[in-house]
XYZ file of C-alpha atoms in Angstrom:
711
model
C -16.826 9.129 -27.806
C -17.282 10.470 -24.277
C -18.882 13.847 -23.639
C -15.521 15.253 -22.542
C -13.755 14.482 -25.819
C -13.720 17.098 -28.573
C -15.278 16.156 -31.924
C -12.800 15.329 -34.653
C -14.202 17.500 -37.399
C -16.322 15.963 -40.117
C -15.240 18.073 -43.093
C -12.469 17.458 -45.575
C -10.454 20.265 -44.019
C -11.127 18.893 -40.561
C -10.064 15.414 -41.604
C -6.879 16.799 -43.117
C -6.041 18.683 -39.926
C -6.723 15.599 -37.862
C -4.527 13.438 -40.095
C -1.709 15.972 -39.817
C -2.032 15.989 -36.024
C -1.973 12.182 -35.969
C 1.177 12.101 -38.053
C 2.892 14.685 -35.841
C 1.928 12.719 -32.728
C 3.239 9.463 -34.209
C 6.492 11.143 -35.191
C 6.825 12.610 -31.706
C 6.454 9.176 -30.121
C 9.022 7.780 -32.564
C 11.512 10.444 -31.451
C 10.850 9.588 -27.817
C 11.510 5.900 -28.515
C 15.069 6.731 -29.591
C 16.011 7.382 -25.951
C 17.126 3.923 -24.802
C 17.399 4.687 -21.065
C 14.246 6.724 -20.648
C 12.670 4.454 -18.004
C 13.861 4.176 -14.421
C 13.906 0.647 -13.009
C 10.659 -0.266 -11.288
C 12.155 -2.314 -8.443
C 14.986 0.099 -7.686
C 12.448 2.925 -7.687
C 10.444 1.057 -5.047
C 13.567 0.696 -2.909
C 14.094 4.455 -3.218
C 10.544 4.915 -1.926
C 11.341 2.794 1.108
C 14.515 4.819 1.521
C 12.318 7.930 1.837
C 10.377 6.145 4.578
C 13.696 5.467 6.300
C 14.644 9.134 5.946
C 11.506 10.020 7.914
C 12.774 7.738 10.689
C 16.117 9.539 10.488
C 14.586 13.020 10.622
C 15.043 14.590 14.101
C 12.141 16.968 13.344
C 9.740 14.003 13.336
C 8.391 13.077 16.822
C 10.346 10.233 18.385
C 7.649 7.565 18.549
C 6.671 8.397 14.957
C 10.318 7.843 13.953
C 10.060 4.498 15.730
C 6.929 3.674 13.747
C 8.610 4.578 10.460
C 11.338 2.056 11.340
C 8.616 -0.585 11.678
C 6.932 0.510 8.434
C 10.245 0.304 6.576
C 10.697 -3.267 7.813
C 7.177 -4.433 6.942
C 7.377 -2.749 3.525
C 10.585 -4.633 2.797
C 9.043 -7.928 3.911
C 6.237 -7.561 1.370
C 8.661 -6.451 -1.344
C 10.660 -9.667 -0.946
C 7.570 -11.864 -0.651
C 6.134 -10.554 -3.910
C 8.547 -8.616 -6.112
C 11.815 -10.401 -5.372
C 9.989 -13.730 -5.363
C 8.577 -12.997 -8.814
C 11.989 -11.986 -10.101
C 13.525 -15.233 -8.801
C 10.729 -17.188 -10.447
C 11.510 -15.584 -13.821
C 15.216 -16.334 -13.420
C 14.472 -19.969 -12.525
C 12.257 -20.249 -15.598
C 15.151 -19.085 -17.769
C 13.496 -15.843 -18.817
C 16.240 -13.536 -20.089
C 13.990 -10.656 -21.161
C 15.386 -7.282 -20.167
C 13.306 -4.942 -18.059
C 12.386 -1.667 -19.739
C 15.184 -0.114 -17.676
C 17.622 -2.281 -19.664
C 18.488 -4.700 -16.851
C 18.357 -8.472 -17.240
C 16.515 -10.310 -14.416
C 19.813 -11.487 -12.892
C 21.267 -7.966 -13.041
C 18.104 -6.535 -11.524
C 18.202 -9.034 -8.658
C 21.857 -8.265 -7.963
C 21.123 -4.527 -7.901
C 18.170 -5.085 -5.555
C 20.185 -7.187 -3.115
C 23.063 -4.717 -3.087
C 20.825 -1.717 -2.437
C 18.742 -3.624 0.104
C 21.869 -4.620 2.018
C 22.880 -0.970 2.356
C 19.391 0.117 3.433
C 18.903 -2.667 5.984
C 22.288 -1.921 7.534
C 21.387 1.757 7.697
C 18.047 0.785 9.257
C 19.696 -1.403 11.913
C 22.345 1.227 12.696
C 19.706 3.936 13.091
C 17.745 1.793 15.524
C 20.746 0.921 17.631
C 22.722 4.178 17.526
C 19.955 6.802 17.553
C 16.453 5.549 18.298
C 17.247 3.310 21.279
C 19.325 6.015 23.077
C 16.733 8.687 22.245
C 13.938 6.520 23.651
C 16.003 5.925 26.787
C 16.294 9.679 27.276
C 12.507 9.695 27.528
C 12.432 6.705 29.909
C 11.450 4.174 27.246
C 14.130 1.517 27.423
C 14.678 -1.301 24.929
C 17.242 -3.481 26.663
C 18.905 -6.851 26.131
C 19.132 -9.667 28.661
C 22.474 -8.519 30.018
C 20.950 -5.154 30.991
C 18.312 -6.665 33.300
C 18.610 -6.452 37.058
C 18.027 -9.464 39.277
C 14.350 -8.725 39.886
C 13.657 -8.317 36.172
C 15.410 -11.586 35.428
C 13.196 -13.309 38.004
C 10.143 -11.738 36.377
C 11.206 -13.060 32.974
C 11.900 -16.487 34.446
C 8.326 -16.643 35.768
C 6.960 -15.483 32.404
C 8.916 -18.188 30.602
C 7.921 -20.915 33.049
C 4.225 -20.049 33.251
C 3.370 -18.820 29.746
C 6.078 -19.231 27.137
C 7.475 -22.687 27.896
C 4.101 -24.485 27.556
C 3.712 -23.373 23.930
C 7.267 -24.036 22.702
C 8.080 -26.989 20.473
C 11.790 -27.730 19.996
C 12.436 -29.512 16.708
C 15.616 -31.590 16.484
C 17.509 -32.225 13.265
C 19.065 -35.678 12.865
C 18.574 -38.743 10.645
C 15.220 -39.414 12.318
C 14.128 -35.772 12.319
C 14.385 -33.943 8.972
C 15.032 -30.215 8.901
C 11.737 -28.647 9.929
C 9.608 -26.379 7.782
C 10.331 -22.731 8.684
C 7.272 -20.564 8.122
C 7.684 -17.262 6.341
C 8.487 -14.202 8.512
C 8.601 -16.273 11.688
C 11.384 -15.507 14.157
C 13.384 -18.570 15.181
C 16.218 -19.706 17.388
C 18.880 -21.926 15.863
C 20.155 -23.879 18.884
C 23.296 -26.004 19.118
C 23.327 -28.508 22.004
C 25.727 -31.257 23.076
C 25.112 -34.607 24.701
C 27.500 -34.630 27.709
C 27.684 -38.425 27.654
C 28.610 -38.890 24.014
C 30.008 -35.450 23.270
C 27.939 -35.384 20.099
C 26.509 -32.036 18.992
C 22.958 -31.596 17.728
C 21.042 -28.811 15.978
C 17.494 -27.818 16.933
C 15.100 -25.094 15.916
C 12.756 -23.278 18.321
C 10.128 -20.920 16.956
C 9.533 -17.644 18.796
C 5.761 -17.771 19.391
C 4.004 -14.921 17.549
C 1.147 -14.912 20.074
C 3.295 -12.981 22.567
C 4.455 -9.391 22.439
C 7.601 -9.005 20.356
C 9.116 -6.885 23.141
C 8.324 -8.167 26.640
C 7.194 -5.358 28.979
C 9.118 -5.275 32.254
C 7.278 -2.343 33.807
C 8.152 1.354 33.804
C 8.282 1.224 30.006
C 11.258 -1.120 29.875
C 11.206 -3.897 27.290
C 13.364 -6.886 26.386
C 13.106 -8.965 23.168
C 11.181 -12.188 23.675
C 13.965 -14.221 22.040
C 16.372 -13.026 24.754
C 14.052 -14.422 27.431
C 13.798 -17.719 25.569
C 17.521 -17.943 24.913
C 18.382 -17.645 28.583
C 16.053 -20.501 29.526
C 16.777 -23.037 26.804
C 18.041 -25.548 29.379
C 14.417 -26.156 30.340
C 13.718 -27.152 26.729
C 16.740 -29.455 26.495
C 17.149 -31.052 29.932
C 20.244 -33.186 30.260
C 21.906 -31.460 27.303
C 24.470 -28.666 27.220
C 23.289 -25.574 25.333
C 26.367 -24.422 23.449
C 24.989 -21.509 21.439
C 21.842 -20.069 19.947
C 21.190 -17.514 17.222
C 18.057 -15.845 15.906
C 17.135 -16.120 12.244
C 14.197 -15.277 10.024
C 13.126 -16.528 6.594
C 11.099 -14.681 3.962
C 9.214 -16.850 1.465
C 7.453 -16.380 -1.855
C 3.881 -15.619 -0.819
C 2.444 -14.409 -4.103
C -0.617 -16.319 -5.257
C -1.180 -17.955 -8.615
C -4.798 -18.933 -9.217
C -5.707 -20.354 -12.606
C -9.191 -18.869 -12.789
C -10.051 -20.182 -16.213
C -9.580 -23.761 -15.047
C -11.303 -23.397 -11.699
C -14.932 -24.364 -11.440
C -15.116 -22.550 -8.140
C -12.847 -19.542 -7.707
C -13.437 -19.509 -3.957
C -12.299 -23.116 -3.545
C -9.313 -22.586 -5.845
C -8.166 -19.590 -3.868
C -8.527 -21.366 -0.530
C -6.383 -24.198 -1.857
C -3.744 -21.732 -3.050
C -3.732 -19.986 0.340
C -2.767 -23.263 1.963
C 0.055 -23.646 -0.567
C 1.320 -20.115 0.138
C 2.803 -21.264 3.454
C 5.234 -23.494 1.583
C 6.604 -21.000 -0.932
C 10.359 -21.149 -1.598
C 12.646 -18.933 0.530
C 13.807 -15.633 -0.963
C 15.702 -14.114 1.991
C 17.449 -15.279 5.163
C 18.084 -12.786 7.967
C 20.516 -13.764 10.726
C 22.150 -12.040 13.655
C 25.740 -11.128 12.879
C 26.906 -13.193 15.870
C 25.931 -16.441 14.139
C 28.751 -18.963 13.786
C 29.863 -20.163 10.330
C 28.811 -23.754 10.977
C 25.237 -22.870 11.951
C 24.915 -20.401 9.087
C 26.171 -22.995 6.625
C 23.569 -25.460 7.860
C 20.743 -22.914 7.471
C 21.881 -21.873 3.996
C 22.148 -25.498 2.887
C 18.847 -26.693 4.328
C 16.836 -23.642 3.256
C 18.309 -23.518 -0.228
C 19.232 -19.842 -0.250
C 22.344 -18.314 -1.755
C 24.965 -16.392 0.174
C 23.768 -13.224 -1.593
C 20.323 -13.736 -0.047
C 21.727 -13.831 3.496
C 21.460 -10.599 5.466
C 23.643 -10.447 8.584
C 22.485 -7.758 11.004
C 23.112 -6.810 14.577
C 20.029 -7.865 16.520
C 17.310 -7.757 17.346
C 15.856 -8.938 14.059
C 12.311 -8.236 12.884
C 11.781 -4.610 13.835
C 8.175 -4.732 12.608
C 7.490 -5.321 16.310
C 8.338 -1.662 16.960
C 4.720 -0.828 16.185
C 3.970 -1.909 19.769
C 6.507 0.582 21.090
C 5.142 3.338 18.850
C 1.667 2.655 20.261
C 2.723 3.566 23.809
C 0.611 6.237 25.484
C 3.204 8.970 25.267
C 1.334 11.594 23.300
C 4.113 14.160 23.731
C 6.333 11.938 21.569
C 3.810 11.630 18.722
C 2.203 13.816 16.121
C -0.403 16.091 17.746
C -3.771 14.379 17.974
C -6.003 14.890 14.977
C -9.722 14.162 14.784
C -11.363 14.307 11.345
C -14.394 16.538 11.077
C -17.602 16.171 9.122
C -17.599 17.745 5.683
C -19.233 21.181 5.765
C -21.955 20.038 3.355
C -22.758 17.112 5.635
C -23.237 19.216 8.771
C -26.042 21.531 9.852
C -24.365 24.919 10.141
C -26.324 26.134 13.172
C -26.346 22.990 15.278
C -23.304 21.147 13.873
C -25.563 18.086 13.827
C -25.170 15.512 11.056
C -27.442 15.906 8.062
C -29.234 13.430 5.881
C -26.635 12.439 3.280
C -29.316 12.008 0.634
C -30.703 15.519 1.127
C -27.190 16.956 1.112
C -26.298 15.144 -2.123
C -29.508 16.357 -3.753
C -28.458 19.949 -3.066
C -24.840 19.659 -4.214
C -22.103 17.180 -5.024
C -19.863 16.397 -2.049
C -16.125 16.137 -2.732
C -14.469 14.369 0.186
C -10.824 14.485 1.203
C -9.966 11.887 3.823
C -8.716 11.751 6.516
C -9.377 15.501 6.859
C -13.059 14.846 6.128
C -14.456 12.141 8.364
C -15.091 8.802 6.651
C -17.548 7.805 9.393
C -19.805 10.841 8.892
C -19.722 10.659 5.112
C -19.184 7.353 3.309
C -20.018 5.111 6.243
C -23.132 7.135 7.091
C -24.131 7.074 3.413
C -24.244 3.249 3.435
C -25.785 3.031 6.916
C -28.552 5.492 6.039
C -29.211 3.604 2.840
C -29.558 0.360 4.786
C -32.080 1.903 7.197
C -34.031 4.043 4.702
C -37.349 2.415 3.681
C -37.268 4.330 0.381
C -34.020 2.670 -0.699
C -34.652 -0.202 -3.092
C -31.121 -1.411 -3.812
C -27.501 -0.982 -2.783
C -24.618 -1.994 -5.017
C -21.097 -2.010 -3.646
C -17.540 -3.061 -4.481
C -15.276 -4.307 -1.684
C -11.525 -4.739 -2.105
C -10.226 -4.376 1.442
C -12.213 -3.616 4.559
C -11.677 -3.611 8.303
C -12.096 -6.590 10.617
C -15.213 -5.199 12.317
C -16.502 -3.369 9.287
C -19.569 -1.154 9.809
C -19.955 -1.167 6.016
C -20.361 -4.953 6.028
C -22.809 -4.738 8.938
C -24.887 -2.141 7.097
C -25.034 -4.269 3.940
C -26.116 -7.261 6.010
C -28.836 -5.160 7.676
C -30.025 -3.934 4.281
C -30.307 -7.454 2.894
C -32.126 -8.711 5.969
C -34.740 -5.959 5.607
C -35.501 -7.024 2.053
C -33.427 -4.581 0.039
C -31.627 -5.866 -3.023
C -27.928 -5.855 -2.169
C -25.222 -6.640 -4.685
C -21.630 -6.870 -3.445
C -18.648 -7.322 -5.743
C -16.070 -8.870 -3.408
C -12.503 -9.075 -4.676
C -11.303 -12.191 -2.896
C -7.879 -11.970 -4.544
C -6.872 -8.735 -2.751
C -3.270 -9.572 -1.812
C -2.790 -10.638 1.833
C -6.493 -9.949 2.545
C -7.747 -13.035 0.702
C -8.735 -14.990 3.807
C -10.591 -12.048 5.356
C -12.451 -11.350 2.125
C -13.514 -14.982 1.793
C -14.904 -14.736 5.319
C -16.825 -11.538 4.497
C -18.138 -13.006 1.247
C -19.649 -15.938 3.106
C -21.165 -13.693 5.788
C -22.775 -11.508 3.138
C -24.117 -14.510 1.237
C -25.628 -15.969 4.395
C -27.432 -12.672 5.006
C -29.027 -12.793 1.570
C -26.734 -10.456 -0.362
C -25.947 -11.220 -3.969
C -22.181 -11.778 -3.873
C -20.127 -12.062 -7.034
C -16.402 -12.016 -7.650
C -16.252 -9.743 -10.669
C -14.917 -10.724 -14.069
C -12.735 -13.777 -14.619
C -9.126 -12.770 -15.199
C -9.505 -9.265 -13.757
C -9.245 -7.973 -10.217
C -12.066 -5.618 -9.328
C -10.160 -2.749 -7.739
C -12.561 0.155 -8.341
C -14.226 1.812 -5.327
C -17.919 2.210 -6.061
C -21.175 2.445 -4.135
C -24.578 3.053 -5.669
C -27.851 3.515 -3.827
C -31.133 3.330 -5.758
C -33.870 5.284 -4.004
C -37.588 5.665 -4.755
C -38.501 9.335 -4.425
C -41.596 11.406 -5.286
C -39.899 12.635 -8.469
C -39.005 9.078 -9.457
C -36.041 6.729 -9.082
C -32.814 8.517 -8.169
C -29.309 7.066 -8.061
C -26.819 8.196 -5.438
C -23.221 7.295 -6.221
C -19.979 7.332 -4.284
C -16.751 6.910 -6.249
C -13.508 6.944 -4.299
C -9.783 6.425 -4.494
C -9.524 4.361 -1.306
C -10.958 1.229 0.241
C -14.192 1.048 2.178
C -12.224 0.599 5.381
C -13.136 2.754 8.360
C -9.794 2.108 10.081
C -7.369 2.867 7.251
C -9.522 5.873 6.298
C -8.069 7.585 9.383
C -4.513 6.971 8.157
C -4.769 7.037 4.347
C -5.183 10.211 2.310
C -7.952 9.641 -0.242
C -10.527 11.453 -2.319
C -14.163 10.607 -2.899
C -17.215 12.011 -4.645
C -20.849 11.630 -3.588
C -23.098 12.715 -6.440
C -26.581 12.411 -7.906
C -25.359 13.358 -11.370
C -27.657 11.415 -13.693
C -25.032 10.633 -16.325
C -22.545 9.365 -13.740
C -25.324 7.321 -12.135
C -26.228 5.785 -15.491
C -22.570 4.943 -16.154
C -22.110 3.315 -12.767
C -25.317 1.312 -13.193
C -24.011 -0.056 -16.506
C -20.673 -0.913 -14.897
C -22.298 -2.856 -12.064
C -24.310 -4.771 -14.670
C -21.072 -5.584 -16.463
C -19.549 -6.871 -13.236
C -22.512 -8.978 -12.127
C -23.973 -10.175 -15.411
C -23.165 -10.803 -19.039
C -23.773 -7.274 -20.323
C -20.832 -5.682 -22.074
C -20.803 -1.910 -22.232
C -17.253 -0.678 -22.892
C -18.257 2.986 -23.456
C -19.227 5.443 -20.749
C -20.009 9.138 -20.768
C -18.329 10.376 -17.580
C -16.148 7.420 -16.559
C -12.869 6.031 -17.798
C -12.897 2.294 -17.113
C -10.012 -0.161 -17.296
C -9.202 -2.303 -19.116
C -11.339 -0.866 -21.933
C -11.001 2.907 -21.995
C -8.837 4.178 -19.169
C -5.451 4.226 -20.893
C -6.874 5.453 -24.209
C -8.920 8.104 -22.423
C -5.880 9.470 -20.619
C -3.822 9.381 -23.826
C -6.542 11.349 -25.637
C -6.369 14.045 -22.992
C -2.587 14.154 -23.093
C -2.832 14.677 -26.873
C -5.390 17.423 -26.321
C -2.904 19.294 -24.128
C -0.308 18.875 -26.891
C -2.737 20.425 -29.373
C -3.227 23.405 -27.035
C 0.541 23.811 -26.738
C 0.951 23.703 -30.520
C -1.720 26.402 -30.820
C 0.304 28.618 -28.499
C -1.937 28.205 -25.450
C -0.655 27.300 -21.988
C -0.814 23.535 -21.484
C -0.293 21.519 -18.337
C -0.868 17.985 -17.049
C -0.782 17.204 -13.340
C -0.888 13.691 -11.930
C -1.167 12.509 -8.343
C -0.767 8.754 -7.937
C 0.912 6.024 -5.954
C 2.945 4.782 -8.900
C 3.642 5.519 -12.549
C 5.153 2.660 -14.544
C 3.129 2.221 -17.753
C 5.512 2.793 -20.670
C 2.816 3.874 -23.142
C 1.573 6.642 -20.859
C 5.117 7.675 -19.921
C 6.122 7.940 -23.579
C 3.051 10.101 -24.206
C 4.082 12.378 -21.326
C 7.593 12.611 -22.781
C 6.127 13.526 -26.175
C 3.957 16.158 -24.484
C 6.965 17.578 -22.667
C 8.862 17.876 -25.960
C 5.941 19.932 -27.312
C 6.109 22.351 -24.391
C 3.418 20.854 -22.140
C 4.272 21.222 -18.450
C 4.002 17.841 -16.715
C 3.893 17.692 -12.913
C 3.680 14.329 -11.177
C 3.182 13.830 -7.442
C 4.121 10.183 -6.903
C 4.259 8.509 -3.499
C 5.953 5.269 -4.497
C 7.310 3.862 -7.756
C 8.196 6.193 -10.614
C 9.683 4.953 -13.893
C 9.279 8.421 -15.436
C 12.679 10.090 -15.691
C 12.372 13.897 -15.391
C 14.763 16.612 -16.516
C 16.445 14.755 -19.396
C 17.561 17.292 -22.043
C 15.521 16.976 -25.202
C 13.152 14.468 -23.621
C 11.648 15.549 -20.322
C 12.841 19.068 -19.599
C 9.262 20.104 -18.796
C 8.635 17.139 -16.472
C 8.796 17.569 -12.709
C 8.304 14.723 -10.227
C 7.789 15.148 -6.490
C 6.942 12.874 -3.573
C 5.282 13.722 -0.280
C 5.443 11.404 2.720
C 4.240 12.060 6.238
C 1.915 11.018 9.023
C -0.756 9.954 6.501
C -0.173 7.603 3.590
C -0.762 9.583 0.377
C -3.113 7.292 -1.520
C -5.415 9.324 -3.779
C -5.228 9.265 -7.568
C -5.960 12.527 -9.345
C -5.496 13.353 -13.036
C -5.681 17.044 -13.990
C -5.677 18.622 -17.445
C -5.632 22.405 -17.890
C -7.667 22.090 -21.123
C -7.073 25.644 -22.341
C -8.545 27.304 -19.277
C -11.430 24.855 -18.783
C -9.708 22.346 -16.498
C -10.766 18.739 -16.092
C -10.086 16.698 -12.971
C -10.500 12.933 -12.755
C -10.316 10.904 -9.556
C -10.456 7.170 -8.992
C -8.757 3.941 -8.101
C -6.188 3.567 -10.875
C -2.450 4.069 -10.747
C -0.488 4.229 -14.001
C 0.705 0.626 -13.858
C 0.208 -2.322 -16.198
C -1.872 -4.199 -13.647
C -4.221 -1.241 -13.150
C -4.683 -0.457 -16.827
C -4.738 -4.010 -18.227
C -5.579 -6.552 -15.534
C -8.009 -4.777 -13.221
C -11.408 -3.185 -13.314
C -10.556 0.409 -12.456
C -12.612 3.584 -12.640
C -11.847 7.265 -12.983
C -14.717 9.742 -12.797
C -14.658 13.255 -14.164
C -15.396 15.606 -11.274
C -18.503 17.444 -12.524
C -18.582 20.625 -10.434
C -16.390 23.641 -11.181
C -16.027 24.456 -7.492
C -14.784 20.950 -6.775
C -12.369 21.068 -9.716
C -10.934 24.330 -8.407
C -10.571 22.789 -4.941
C -8.530 19.945 -6.395
C -6.464 22.446 -8.336
C -5.692 24.239 -5.085
C -4.532 20.957 -3.547
C -2.129 20.416 -6.440
C -0.929 24.023 -6.251
C -0.006 23.459 -2.614
C 1.725 20.157 -3.341
C 3.881 21.683 -6.082
C 4.602 24.925 -4.227
C 8.360 25.498 -4.206
C 8.212 26.009 -0.429
C 6.440 22.702 0.270
C 8.500 20.045 2.050
C 8.918 17.189 -0.419
C 11.349 14.958 -2.269
C 12.264 15.925 -5.835
C 13.292 13.289 -8.378
C 16.386 13.860 -10.504
C 17.138 12.436 -13.954
C 19.525 9.917 -12.365
C 16.693 8.363 -10.321
C 17.884 9.848 -7.014
C 15.435 11.660 -4.760
C 16.504 14.841 -2.953
C 14.663 15.975 0.150
C 13.696 19.629 -0.227
C 13.099 20.905 3.315
C 10.367 23.503 2.896
C 8.426 25.634 5.334
C 5.081 24.191 4.233
C 4.261 20.648 5.321
C 1.393 19.586 3.087
C -0.466 17.363 5.503
C 0.002 19.637 8.513
C -1.182 22.598 6.434
C -4.339 20.706 5.456
C -4.927 19.780 9.108
C -4.671 23.442 10.108
C -7.064 24.432 7.353
C -9.514 21.807 8.542
C -9.257 23.015 12.124
C -9.804 26.565 10.975
C -12.828 25.601 8.913
C -11.050 26.507 5.681
C -10.863 22.994 4.251
């Protein structure tokens, strides 16, 4: 039993009351289970999230270059969705799995629904780019043009670029009996070229890869840009001398890039993962994008050779691959972007009189520090915490989890420095962090070479929790300093991701975290903690216990409310518990950025459930679980979303925020998010999201509060 759970009684009367409550709870869940269509489809819900991203690109109130960036984000989001989610769905279909999703859809039905909705969204995305964004950029002297729009001098400039830089790196690959159809790497942009031998009249197919080492949009000067494939297409004769170039078309393939590492059978997880990373390049295709000008014969060849179905072909007006619009969004045109924002140091980490940075250890001794990034600077809080620990001669040990970090990570450098000065440094590196595997392998080896103890967590579980612990020798004795966060130890994304973190010297939390690190690095097994909820052992059950506690308050006639802020909510057990709570009169408010399988507003089921989503200049990333608890509210923050993978297949941590002032601060954040005048999307019972245009923009309001010293 954790310290935050109420005792169950201990007398005959108490046992009888508890048994009655258990029976009522079980009956409530049984009633909930009678609603067959109570879960929204996970994959369709994700597509609706990406639709909200697209709506930001469509919004004329959003600065123009930010709209351009949201177009790029939409495209890159969709790439990853196909590489992982659609690929997994196709794998289940190929394996003959006919198990319905909890939404009621069979895998084949789910795939068909995904492809249909994706087709509509990608067409809307392409139309927005061509009909609105390109003309709007031109009005501000940023021109994205095609080859036919270039003047003679610009064409000469492109000819020189092709001759001097592009041509030397191109490799045309012919297709004939002596040359099999070449391997097309995932997400690469390619030209399908049809040439003819003038002597024999025979036609031949060739593929030319657009080199990714060059800018996607070639700068022509004066902020004019032309797609690189246009430059290549106009100079293909140099690649095929003596041949007639009949036609060329751009195309792009998306492949299955999810990893499958059999950890139990691998003597060396690092070696197994490296081998799987090599195999990733050759995953089966899951999507083929082509320009709508492609001829039937060339398309038929691509479909046949790549082994995709007609339903997996997406015909779009070019240019393809708008992820390259990030380069355009990065242009130095500050008047077309969100106003500049510079995070400030947390008030408890700054000397009031001089505004100079303080010793993080002294500050944490005085009071817990609740951080809210990016409004509170990551560099002057978490990063400084690790850097000071590395340099402090009184620090004996540093223990750290790493899931994703930046390429030139100051956190890594500090850990290396600490190890080289003789401190004991333990780093739990999650080398299976999707699409960051190679980088994390590299960091693991660097840390090992510096003398850090590097381990990869527990076999079969990803270590996703965000923990740092510093053990310091002080006059009063050994003291533990702990940071628990909702986001990665990444100084770059910390400027773009909204996250929460807690720096504390709370002895019970420190003891819990010490036990958890021992679990991760050794053979100790301590599934119970006082102030932490830890997956896969106690996180789901701990949340369910608190949901039931709110139900008990509601039954007693007291106000009861549960508020959740997360990236995704999918777990059916938790959702059913929230439905049961709603039926008992508990108010349930969920602020979900991405996937939501919880269906609000269903009569008799979820009339007290409200779901909102906030998107903006920062990526909402924090996880916060709030329980009113009959006037003594509890707030928990940590790394876990309400998804099967987080609750069952990862090491995740939620920490109970110990200070009343900090709990009230988090309550104020939720109050603002759920204010009826806050700009947000509201979810309806049919799974559709409606944009409520409010006067309050959550992130901009928090920026203004930070600037005014009110944050």
